[in-house]
């Protein structure tokens, strides 16, 4: 029997260390050799990334029908039925009950068997002209050396408003200086920034929610919100009055009655928003019972806790408006601006 031998297979030659190193060097060189296709692919990727980045950084329009009402107060606009807009609605006896130490009361003492007062006065029998003179003295009382409207570009506004009040025409009033003063006021800036923050937090997929009015109202009443724009009194008792106390703005307006804020154009970029906002604001040049009826010096938010009824100018103002014997019509102050 013949035995066949297996085919001869030569031994595989082992790669030396030097050869392996050279091979790896060549492979690495090949990896680092970029082709035209590589450069083209990288250029396309770079352009795509830059385009995506640019799109993310661009301001995009918020969806919706503009102008859009995004905030309004509970108090309504054009409210001629508000408590401080009523007139000729009270008797002498009713008014005499008001105020700390009842300063409206008739304290006159007449000569015996005459109507000639030798002490005190009956404020309800004074001529209208005397009441208006006392009302104007609130701006700058030379005799007492005090005044609520003595400085700045707005110091003459109160006199204009009293002139309109004296004409007994009611209606509306506006003044560019008054508008500028509130537009540029610190409280307006604070409110505006808080409102923008509310819109930023409410924006979803480039659109504001349908109930943005309810959302903004709750937001501005929360700890995140800010009070409505207003002119400030400061702390006169602590010898730290705000400049508004003497520039006529507190005397003419102080706090506002109602406000609406419209967005005429709105854009967003990431979590930021920007746009054109229109503020429509109204206040009433009139007084109500809360302004002149105090029982103490305790702080009262609506009227600063001060007994304004002790100033004869405020008493004359209230009597002119509410006493049935006079019945002078208050009016609405309008302030509108864009931010």
Coordinates of C-alpha atoms in Angstrom, one line a residue:
X1 CA 0.0 0.0 0.0
X2 CA 1.4 3.4 -1.0
X3 CA 1.0 6.2 1.5
X4 CA 0.3 9.6 0.1
X5 CA 1.9 12.5 1.8
X6 CA 0.0 15.7 2.7
X7 CA 0.6 18.7 0.4
X8 CA 3.5 20.8 1.6
X9 CA 2.5 24.1 3.1
X10 CA 5.4 26.4 3.7
X11 CA 5.6 28.1 7.1
X12 CA 4.0 31.6 7.1
X13 CA 6.7 34.1 7.7
X14 CA 6.3 36.1 10.8
X15 CA 6.3 39.9 10.5
X16 CA 9.2 41.5 12.3
X17 CA 8.8 44.3 14.7
X18 CA 10.3 46.8 12.3
X19 CA 8.1 45.6 9.5
X20 CA 5.0 45.9 11.6
X21 CA 5.8 49.4 12.7
X22 CA 6.4 50.4 9.1
X23 CA 3.1 48.9 8.0
X24 CA 1.2 50.7 10.8
X25 CA 2.9 53.9 9.8
X26 CA 1.8 53.5 6.2
X27 CA -1.8 52.7 7.3
X28 CA -1.9 55.8 9.5
X29 CA -0.6 57.9 6.6
X30 CA -3.3 56.6 4.4
X31 CA -5.9 57.5 7.0
X32 CA -4.6 61.0 7.2
X33 CA -4.6 61.5 3.5
X34 CA -7.8 63.4 2.7
X35 CA -9.5 63.0 -0.6
X36 CA -11.6 65.5 -2.5
X37 CA -14.7 63.7 -1.3
X38 CA -13.7 64.1 2.3
X39 CA -13.3 67.9 1.8
X40 CA -16.6 68.1 0.1
X41 CA -18.4 66.2 2.8
X42 CA -16.9 68.3 5.5
X43 CA -17.9 71.5 3.7
X44 CA -21.5 70.4 3.4
X45 CA -21.6 69.5 7.0
X46 CA -20.1 72.8 8.1
X47 CA -22.6 74.8 6.0
X48 CA -25.5 72.7 7.4
X49 CA -24.4 73.4 11.0
X50 CA -23.9 77.1 10.4
X51 CA -27.3 77.3 8.8
X52 CA -29.0 75.6 11.7
X53 CA -27.1 77.8 14.1
X54 CA -28.1 80.9 12.3
X55 CA -31.7 79.9 12.2
X56 CA -31.7 79.2 15.9
X57 CA -30.2 82.7 16.6
X58 CA -32.7 84.6 14.3
X59 CA -35.8 86.4 15.7
X60 CA -38.9 84.7 14.5
X61 CA -42.4 86.1 14.5
X62 CA -44.9 84.8 17.1
X63 CA -48.0 83.3 15.6
X64 CA -51.3 85.1 16.2
X65 CA -53.6 87.9 15.2
X66 CA -52.1 91.3 16.1
X67 CA -52.6 93.7 17.7
X68 CA -53.2 91.3 20.6
X69 CA -54.5 92.3 24.0
X70 CA -52.1 90.7 26.5
X71 CA -53.0 92.4 29.8
X72 CA -55.9 94.4 31.3
X73 CA -56.9 95.5 34.7
X74 CA -60.1 94.5 36.5
X75 CA -61.2 98.1 36.5
X76 CA -62.7 98.9 33.1
X77 CA -61.9 101.8 30.8
X78 CA -64.2 104.8 30.3
X79 CA -65.8 104.1 33.7
X80 CA -67.9 107.1 34.3
X81 CA -69.8 105.2 37.0
X82 CA -66.7 104.7 39.3
X83 CA -67.0 106.0 42.9
X84 CA -64.6 108.9 42.2
X85 CA -66.6 109.9 39.0
X86 CA -69.9 110.6 40.7
X87 CA -70.9 114.2 41.4
X88 CA -73.6 116.3 43.1
X89 CA -74.7 113.1 45.0
X90 CA -74.3 114.0 48.7
X91 CA -75.9 116.4 51.2
X92 CA -74.1 118.7 53.6
X93 CA -75.0 116.5 56.5
X94 CA -73.6 113.4 54.8
X95 CA -70.3 115.1 54.0
X96 CA -69.9 116.6 57.5
X97 CA -69.6 113.1 58.9
X98 CA -66.4 112.3 57.0
X99 CA -62.8 112.6 58.0
X100 CA -60.5 112.4 61.0
X101 CA -61.9 114.8 63.6
X102 CA -64.7 115.7 61.1
X103 CA -63.0 118.7 59.5
X104 CA -66.0 119.3 57.1
X105 CA -68.3 120.3 59.9
X106 CA -69.8 123.8 60.1
X107 CA -67.8 125.3 63.0
X108 CA -68.9 128.9 62.5
X109 CA -70.0 131.1 65.3
X110 CA -72.2 134.1 64.3
X111 CA -72.9 137.4 66.0
X112 CA -76.0 137.2 68.0
X113 CA -79.2 137.5 66.0
X114 CA -77.2 137.7 62.7
X115 CA -75.7 135.4 60.0
X116 CA -72.4 137.1 60.2
X117 CA -69.6 134.6 61.3
X118 CA -67.1 135.9 63.7
X119 CA -65.3 132.6 64.1
X120 CA -64.9 129.5 61.8
X121 CA -66.8 129.0 58.7
X122 CA -69.5 127.0 56.9
X123 CA -67.6 125.6 54.0
X124 CA -70.9 124.7 52.2
X125 CA -71.8 128.4 51.8
X126 CA -68.5 129.5 50.3
X127 CA -68.6 130.8 46.7
X128 CA -67.4 128.4 44.1
X129 CA -64.5 130.8 43.3
X130 CA -63.2 130.5 46.8
X131 CA -63.2 126.7 46.7
X132 CA -61.3 126.7 43.4
X133 CA -58.7 129.1 44.9
X134 CA -58.2 126.7 47.8
X135 CA -58.0 123.8 45.4
X136 CA -55.3 125.5 43.4
X137 CA -53.4 126.3 46.6
X138 CA -52.6 122.5 46.8
X139 CA -50.1 123.1 44.1
X140 CA -48.2 125.8 45.9
X141 CA -49.5 127.3 49.1
X142 CA -47.4 130.5 49.6
X143 CA -48.9 131.1 53.0
X144 CA -47.9 127.6 54.4
X145 CA -44.8 127.4 52.3
X146 CA -45.7 123.9 50.9
X147 CA -46.9 122.6 47.6
X148 CA -47.5 119.4 45.6
X149 CA -46.7 121.0 42.2
X150 CA -43.7 123.3 42.4
X151 CA -40.9 121.6 40.4
X152 CA -40.2 120.1 37.0
X153 CA -41.8 120.0 33.6
X154 CA -45.1 118.7 35.0
X155 CA -45.6 121.3 37.7
X156 CA -48.2 123.3 35.6
X157 CA -50.4 120.3 34.7
X158 CA -52.4 120.4 37.9
X159 CA -53.5 124.0 37.1
X160 CA -54.6 122.9 33.6
X161 CA -56.7 120.2 35.1
X162 CA -58.3 122.5 37.7
X163 CA -59.1 124.9 34.9
X164 CA -60.9 122.1 33.0
X165 CA -62.6 121.0 36.2
X166 CA -63.8 124.6 36.8
X167 CA -65.3 124.6 33.3
X168 CA -67.5 121.8 34.5
X169 CA -67.3 120.0 31.1
X170 CA -66.4 116.4 32.1
X171 CA -65.0 114.3 29.3
X172 CA -61.3 113.5 28.8
X173 CA -57.9 115.1 29.4
X174 CA -54.4 114.4 28.2
X175 CA -51.0 116.1 28.3
X176 CA -47.8 115.1 26.5
X177 CA -45.6 115.9 29.5
X178 CA -47.8 113.8 31.8
X179 CA -47.6 110.9 29.2
X180 CA -43.8 111.2 29.0
X181 CA -43.5 111.2 32.8
X182 CA -45.4 107.9 33.2
X183 CA -43.8 106.3 30.2
X184 CA -40.3 106.9 31.5
X185 CA -41.2 106.1 35.1
X186 CA -39.4 103.4 37.1
X187 CA -42.6 101.7 38.0
X188 CA -43.5 101.4 34.3
X189 CA -40.2 99.9 33.5
X190 CA -40.6 97.4 36.3
X191 CA -44.1 96.4 35.2
X192 CA -43.0 96.1 31.5
X193 CA -40.1 93.8 32.3
X194 CA -42.3 91.6 34.4
X195 CA -45.0 91.4 31.6
X196 CA -42.4 90.5 29.0
X197 CA -41.1 87.7 31.4
X198 CA -44.7 86.4 31.7
X199 CA -45.0 86.2 27.9
X200 CA -41.6 84.5 27.6
X201 CA -42.6 81.8 30.1
X202 CA -46.0 81.4 28.4
X203 CA -44.7 81.1 24.8
X204 CA -45.1 77.5 23.5
X205 CA -43.9 76.5 20.0
X206 CA -43.9 80.1 18.8
X207 CA -47.4 80.9 20.0
X208 CA -49.0 82.5 23.1
X209 CA -51.9 80.6 24.8
X210 CA -55.4 81.6 24.1
X211 CA -56.0 82.5 27.7
X212 CA -53.0 84.9 27.9
X213 CA -55.2 87.5 29.6
X214 CA -56.0 85.3 32.5
X215 CA -52.4 84.1 32.7
X216 CA -50.9 87.6 32.7
X217 CA -53.4 88.8 35.3
X218 CA -52.5 85.9 37.7
X219 CA -48.8 86.3 37.0
X220 CA -48.7 90.1 37.7
X221 CA -50.5 89.4 41.0
X222 CA -48.0 86.8 42.0
X223 CA -44.6 87.2 43.6
X224 CA -43.1 87.3 40.1
X225 CA -45.3 90.3 39.0
X226 CA -44.9 94.0 39.6
X227 CA -47.5 96.7 40.6
X228 CA -49.2 98.9 38.0
X229 CA -47.4 102.0 36.8
X230 CA -47.9 104.9 39.2
X231 CA -46.4 108.1 40.5
X232 CA -44.8 107.7 44.0
X233 CA -45.1 109.6 47.2
X234 CA -42.0 108.2 49.0
X235 CA -41.8 108.6 52.8
X236 CA -42.4 112.3 53.7
X237 CA -42.6 111.4 57.4
X238 CA -39.1 109.9 57.2
X239 CA -37.9 113.0 55.3
X240 CA -37.5 110.9 52.2
X241 CA -40.2 112.1 49.8
X242 CA -40.2 110.9 46.2
X243 CA -39.7 113.8 43.6
X244 CA -43.2 113.0 42.3
X245 CA -44.6 114.4 45.5
X246 CA -43.6 117.9 44.4
X247 CA -43.7 117.8 40.6
X248 CA -47.5 117.7 40.3
X249 CA -47.8 114.1 39.1
X250 CA -49.0 112.7 42.5
X251 CA -51.4 115.5 42.9
X252 CA -52.7 115.1 39.3
X253 CA -52.7 111.3 38.9
X254 CA -50.9 109.3 41.6
X255 CA -52.2 105.8 40.9
X256 CA -54.1 104.8 37.8
X257 CA -57.6 103.4 37.5
X258 CA -57.4 101.1 34.5
X259 CA -55.0 99.9 31.9
X260 CA -54.8 97.8 28.7
X261 CA -51.6 96.6 27.1
X262 CA -51.6 95.5 23.5
X263 CA -48.8 93.8 21.6
X264 CA -48.7 95.1 18.0
X265 CA -45.7 93.0 16.9
X266 CA -44.0 90.2 18.8
X267 CA -40.9 88.1 18.0
X268 CA -39.0 85.4 19.8
X269 CA -35.6 83.9 19.9
X270 CA -35.1 80.9 22.1
X271 CA -36.8 82.0 25.4
X272 CA -36.6 85.7 24.7
X273 CA -39.3 87.9 23.3
X274 CA -39.3 91.4 21.9
X275 CA -41.8 93.6 20.1
X276 CA -43.9 96.7 20.1
X277 CA -46.2 97.2 23.0
X278 CA -49.0 99.9 23.3
X279 CA -50.1 101.0 26.7
X280 CA -53.6 102.6 27.2
X281 CA -54.0 104.0 30.7
X282 CA -56.8 106.0 32.4
X283 CA -57.2 107.7 35.7
X284 CA -59.9 109.9 37.2
X285 CA -59.5 113.5 38.2
X286 CA -62.0 113.1 41.0
X287 CA -62.2 112.0 44.6
X288 CA -64.2 109.5 46.5
X289 CA -64.9 108.8 50.2
X290 CA -61.7 106.8 50.6
X291 CA -59.6 109.9 49.7
X292 CA -61.0 112.1 52.5
X293 CA -62.4 109.8 55.2
X294 CA -59.7 108.4 57.6
X295 CA -60.0 107.2 61.1
X296 CA -56.3 107.1 62.0
X297 CA -52.8 107.4 60.6
X298 CA -52.6 103.7 59.8
X299 CA -51.2 102.8 56.4
X300 CA -54.0 102.3 53.9
X301 CA -52.9 101.1 50.5
X302 CA -55.5 103.1 48.6
X303 CA -54.8 106.5 50.1
X304 CA -51.4 106.2 51.8
X305 CA -53.1 106.4 55.2
X306 CA -52.8 110.2 55.3
X307 CA -55.7 112.4 56.4
X308 CA -55.9 114.6 53.3
X309 CA -59.2 116.0 54.6
X310 CA -57.1 118.2 56.9
X311 CA -56.0 120.2 53.9
X312 CA -58.7 122.7 52.9
X313 CA -57.8 122.3 49.2
X314 CA -58.8 118.6 49.3
X315 CA -62.0 119.5 51.3
X316 CA -62.9 122.1 48.7
X317 CA -62.2 119.6 45.9
X318 CA -64.5 117.0 47.5
X319 CA -67.2 119.6 48.2
X320 CA -67.1 121.0 44.7
X321 CA -67.5 117.5 43.2
X322 CA -70.0 115.8 45.6
X323 CA -72.0 118.5 47.3
X324 CA -75.4 118.8 45.7
X325 CA -75.1 122.5 45.9
X326 CA -72.2 122.5 43.4
X327 CA -71.9 119.2 41.5
X328 CA -68.8 119.9 39.4
X329 CA -68.1 117.1 37.0
X330 CA -64.8 115.1 37.3
X331 CA -63.2 113.8 34.1
X332 CA -61.0 111.0 32.8
X333 CA -57.2 111.5 32.3
X334 CA -55.8 109.5 29.3
X335 CA -52.2 108.4 29.0
X336 CA -51.1 106.3 25.9
X337 CA -47.6 105.4 24.8
X338 CA -45.6 102.7 23.1
X339 CA -42.7 100.6 24.5

